[in-house]
Amino acid sequence: MSRTETMGLTKRGTLQSSSCNRLMGRSESLKRDSVMSNGGSAKVRGSLERKKSKSFKEGESYPSWLITEAPGSIAAVRREQVAAQQALRKLKIAHYGRSKSTLTNFTSSKVVPLVHPSPHPHPQRCSFITPTSDPIYVAYHDEEWGVPVHDDKTLFELLTLSGAQVGSDWTSTLRKRHDFRKAFMEFEAEAVAKISEKEMNEISTEYKIEMSKVRGIVENATKILEIKKNFGSLEKYIWGFVNHKPISTNYKFGHKIPVKTSKSESISKDMVRRGFRYVGPTVVHSFMQAAGLTNDHLLTCYRHIPCTLFSTNP
């Protein structure tokens, strides 16, 4: 063999040996990485298992009172929120004409009213309340709608407003609420029943209320006086239809709320028989919602639970 061939074989063997060494080194490196990776995963997994075992024991049961009665529980916090909402409603109620009571009647040092009736700045309301709803309508929903009323003058007022919003809307009617109060002597039935034909014309002109509606309100006042003679009060007559206990519904969607019910139809039929005007089934159902004879707040509305509590604890 020549010297040239010998040198070529030696060089080729050296190259193959170098390649083999590099491959073996790379294989060992991959094995080390794999071992380290598996070891790290095992350590992390073991750490997680140890943390889980410290904070949670599988199969362990907890008594129900820890969930419903313990201080700081969801139920306890909710009870405190409802109590605060009720206190706030009482503090504001005089502003909306529900009662002549003043803030001094509700100066309990144990109650600290919330800035807003809900712990959230934007509480979830019934679906018919939208971001573009008039503030006066939102306030009516938040403070009055679904709250039981037992005052004869306020019942007369809400019956009148329910009839007045036919062909209009609640927002427009609520804006004229103070005009109605001035025109009809704060809904004192005895005084309204004495309004003469001339005074009716003046009221219609001054307050821009249809003459037919003015006359209907005066006639309703005379019928209320008859109701008081027979039943003792308008409150006893109206609430007698629901056995003196508000109806609490459980609607989940706004389109499920009916415009009239079998109960409103029966009340309407009796009132029409007695000579009342503007008391169709739809008007009566609207009146029942306004006066709290029925709680039609949606289950998702933050006012549903407080109004339900009014139903169970009048």
XYZ file of C-alpha atoms in Angstrom:
314
model
C 0.000 0.000 0.000
C 1.339 3.373 -0.919
C 1.939 6.119 1.565
C -0.801 8.279 0.018
C -3.449 5.551 0.483
C -2.321 4.939 4.062
C -2.708 8.629 4.964
C -6.208 8.717 3.362
C -7.431 5.750 5.430
C -6.043 7.257 8.613
C -7.753 10.603 7.958
C -11.097 8.871 7.144
C -10.944 6.847 10.365
C -10.156 9.930 12.389
C -13.179 11.749 10.930
C -15.532 8.823 11.612
C -14.265 8.543 15.166
C -14.812 12.284 15.707
C -18.385 12.064 14.349
C -19.133 9.098 16.624
C -17.799 10.980 19.635
C -19.961 14.007 18.826
C -23.111 11.812 18.449
C -22.422 10.023 21.723
C -21.896 13.326 23.519
C -25.141 14.714 22.126
C -27.043 11.574 23.212
C -25.714 11.828 26.752
C -26.650 15.511 26.852
C -30.216 14.702 25.769
C -30.458 12.030 28.482
C -29.314 14.485 31.135
C -31.856 17.059 29.966
C -34.564 14.432 30.047
C -33.661 13.350 33.558
C -33.569 16.932 34.768
C -36.882 17.702 33.090
C -38.579 14.666 34.587
C -37.108 15.414 37.945
C -38.308 19.038 37.786
C -41.818 17.986 36.780
C -41.885 15.487 39.596
C -40.789 18.156 42.057
C -43.479 20.618 40.814
C -46.133 17.876 40.850
C -45.119 16.868 44.331
C -45.234 20.483 45.481
C -48.731 20.936 44.080
C -49.920 17.737 45.714
C -48.503 18.859 49.051
C -50.213 22.261 48.730
C -53.514 20.635 47.804
C -53.312 18.222 50.711
C -52.814 21.085 53.153
C -55.792 23.180 51.978
C -58.265 20.547 50.927
C -59.125 17.067 52.068
C -61.022 14.997 49.571
C -64.163 13.355 50.855
C -64.422 15.656 53.885
C -67.911 17.150 54.444
C -68.635 20.542 55.949
C -71.737 21.364 58.059
C -74.344 23.536 56.292
C -74.320 26.165 59.025
C -70.791 27.154 57.988
C -72.248 28.192 54.632
C -75.513 29.833 55.743
C -74.914 31.117 59.264
C -71.205 31.760 59.689
C -70.172 35.447 59.824
C -68.858 36.522 56.467
C -70.727 33.801 54.579
C -72.556 34.664 51.367
C -75.937 34.292 53.060
C -74.900 36.490 55.993
C -73.595 39.206 53.692
C -76.793 39.042 51.656
C -78.921 39.442 54.779
C -76.947 42.521 55.739
C -77.379 43.962 52.243
C -81.155 43.390 52.315
C -81.428 45.034 55.749
C -79.489 48.048 54.468
C -81.687 48.252 51.374
C -84.822 48.293 53.513
C -83.408 51.033 55.721
C -82.477 53.116 52.673
C -85.940 52.710 51.172
C -87.497 53.960 54.403
C -85.136 56.916 54.472
C -86.054 57.919 50.927
C -89.716 56.969 50.925
C -91.031 60.389 51.971
C -89.506 61.929 48.836
C -91.699 59.791 46.622
C -94.918 60.555 48.446
C -95.505 57.155 49.958
C -95.732 58.477 53.494
C -95.520 61.698 55.500
C -92.929 60.141 57.759
C -89.649 61.987 58.120
C -86.093 60.869 58.382
C -86.271 61.229 62.173
C -88.419 58.111 62.314
C -85.495 56.035 61.068
C -82.506 57.239 63.089
C -81.441 53.835 64.363
C -77.751 53.963 65.188
C -77.433 50.330 64.143
C -78.268 51.040 60.519
C -75.810 52.779 58.211
C -77.554 53.525 54.885
C -75.687 52.718 51.708
C -74.809 55.377 49.174
C -76.567 53.193 46.629
C -79.260 50.584 47.371
C -77.031 47.962 45.788
C -73.431 47.082 46.675
C -72.611 47.412 42.985
C -72.565 50.783 41.196
C -74.661 49.319 38.385
C -77.139 46.824 39.890
C -78.995 44.440 37.642
C -82.587 45.575 37.252
C -85.630 44.294 35.404
C -85.053 44.106 31.674
C -87.447 46.959 30.908
C -85.049 49.321 32.714
C -82.345 50.226 30.204
C -79.339 52.588 30.253
C -81.489 55.149 28.424
C -84.409 54.958 30.875
C -85.444 58.242 32.458
C -84.066 58.656 36.023
C -87.573 59.268 37.378
C -88.680 55.915 35.957
C -85.593 54.169 37.358
C -86.291 55.670 40.787
C -89.906 54.514 40.575
C -88.705 50.976 39.795
C -86.113 51.024 42.579
C -88.225 52.597 45.325
C -91.903 51.905 44.681
C -92.676 49.242 42.118
C -93.628 46.041 43.940
C -93.580 47.578 47.437
C -96.883 46.938 49.315
C -99.032 50.042 49.930
C -101.708 50.167 52.628
C -102.544 53.876 52.697
C -105.902 54.818 51.134
C -104.697 58.101 49.663
C -101.675 56.479 48.040
C -103.798 53.618 46.707
C -106.166 56.179 45.145
C -103.168 58.003 43.646
C -101.637 54.853 42.143
C -105.004 53.748 40.777
C -105.334 57.162 39.133
C -101.811 57.090 37.675
C -102.339 53.562 36.356
C -105.425 54.737 34.485
C -103.771 57.969 33.337
C -100.876 56.155 31.656
C -103.244 54.381 29.237
C -102.327 55.682 25.785
C -99.177 57.211 27.239
C -96.305 55.739 29.262
C -95.239 55.570 32.881
C -92.379 58.032 32.464
C -94.649 60.779 31.137
C -97.240 60.029 33.813
C -94.668 60.137 36.608
C -93.463 63.530 35.384
C -96.995 64.868 35.876
C -97.423 63.197 39.246
C -97.158 66.422 41.245
C -99.669 68.075 38.926
C -102.128 65.288 39.649
C -101.578 65.750 43.376
C -102.230 69.477 43.192
C -105.230 69.081 40.941
C -106.892 66.432 43.081
C -106.202 67.630 46.632
C -103.410 65.135 47.358
C -105.959 62.412 46.520
C -108.169 63.004 49.521
C -111.249 61.125 48.275
C -113.721 63.177 50.315
C -112.419 66.432 48.782
C -112.122 65.095 45.227
C -115.710 63.805 45.279
C -116.916 67.406 45.829
C -115.237 68.854 42.725
C -117.823 70.598 40.566
C -118.191 70.536 36.804
C -116.711 74.029 36.557
C -113.699 73.017 38.635
C -113.231 69.982 36.427
C -112.953 72.241 33.368
C -110.440 74.437 35.159
C -108.342 71.432 36.158
C -108.391 70.072 32.617
C -107.261 73.427 31.207
C -104.637 74.275 33.822
C -102.993 70.878 34.121
C -103.607 69.666 30.557
C -105.480 66.541 31.624
C -108.177 65.169 29.373
C -111.633 66.137 30.576
C -112.853 62.531 30.401
C -110.050 61.447 32.716
C -110.722 64.299 35.134
C -114.365 63.324 35.326
C -113.425 59.663 35.738
C -111.138 60.467 38.687
C -113.900 62.441 40.408
C -116.372 59.613 39.882
C -113.862 57.125 41.247
C -113.539 59.258 44.369
C -117.282 58.948 44.977
C -117.028 55.162 44.556
C -114.155 55.049 47.039
C -116.391 56.743 49.598
C -118.951 53.995 49.064
C -116.213 51.375 49.446
C -115.208 52.934 52.771
C -118.774 52.684 54.030
C -119.034 49.008 53.062
C -115.521 47.765 53.858
C -114.115 50.356 56.242
C -111.326 51.444 53.889
C -110.118 51.169 50.304
C -107.129 49.201 51.629
C -109.326 46.460 53.112
C -111.325 46.193 49.898
C -108.323 46.003 47.557
C -106.134 43.739 49.669
C -109.042 41.413 50.329
C -108.709 40.137 46.755
C -105.263 38.675 47.569
C -106.111 37.584 51.129
C -104.091 40.526 52.464
C -100.831 38.942 51.290
C -98.825 40.090 48.228
C -98.415 37.722 45.318
C -94.737 36.931 44.679
C -93.991 35.750 41.153
C -90.802 34.180 39.831
C -90.363 35.426 36.282
C -86.920 35.014 34.736
C -87.517 37.002 31.550
C -89.258 40.316 30.926
C -91.434 38.994 28.121
C -92.910 36.493 30.572
C -94.486 39.220 32.714
C -98.152 39.367 31.675
C -100.105 42.556 31.035
C -103.074 41.085 32.868
C -103.899 38.036 34.960
C -106.980 36.143 36.095
C -106.701 37.999 39.410
C -106.623 41.424 37.753
C -109.593 40.393 35.629
C -111.637 39.428 38.683
C -110.750 42.675 40.490
C -111.549 44.685 37.366
C -114.897 42.972 36.966
C -115.894 43.781 40.549
C -114.743 47.406 40.329
C -116.595 47.965 37.061
C -119.715 46.505 38.681
C -119.353 49.064 41.476
C -119.100 51.946 38.986
C -115.347 52.620 38.851
C -113.890 54.016 35.617
C -110.555 53.314 33.899
C -110.210 49.993 35.688
C -109.799 47.458 32.864
C -107.827 44.235 33.570
C -104.603 45.716 32.173
C -104.937 48.903 34.235
C -105.752 46.906 37.356
C -102.724 44.665 36.862
C -100.502 47.730 36.457
C -102.065 49.106 39.645
C -101.387 45.808 41.453
C -97.711 46.028 40.468
C -97.474 49.677 41.518
C -99.200 49.094 44.872
C -97.250 45.926 45.628
C -100.194 43.540 45.503
C -97.940 41.531 43.216
C -94.153 41.407 43.065
C -93.296 41.086 39.376
C -89.610 41.962 39.670
C -87.552 39.466 37.687
C -85.562 36.878 39.617
C -82.395 38.505 38.266
C -83.417 41.967 39.502
C -81.781 43.139 42.718
C -85.205 44.345 43.953
C -86.837 40.924 43.793
C -85.598 39.658 47.167
C -86.331 42.865 49.152
C -89.887 43.010 47.782
C -90.321 39.328 48.588
C -89.275 40.069 52.162
C -91.918 42.813 52.306
C -94.411 40.156 51.229
C -93.436 37.788 54.032
C -92.824 40.475 56.682
C -95.333 43.293 56.173
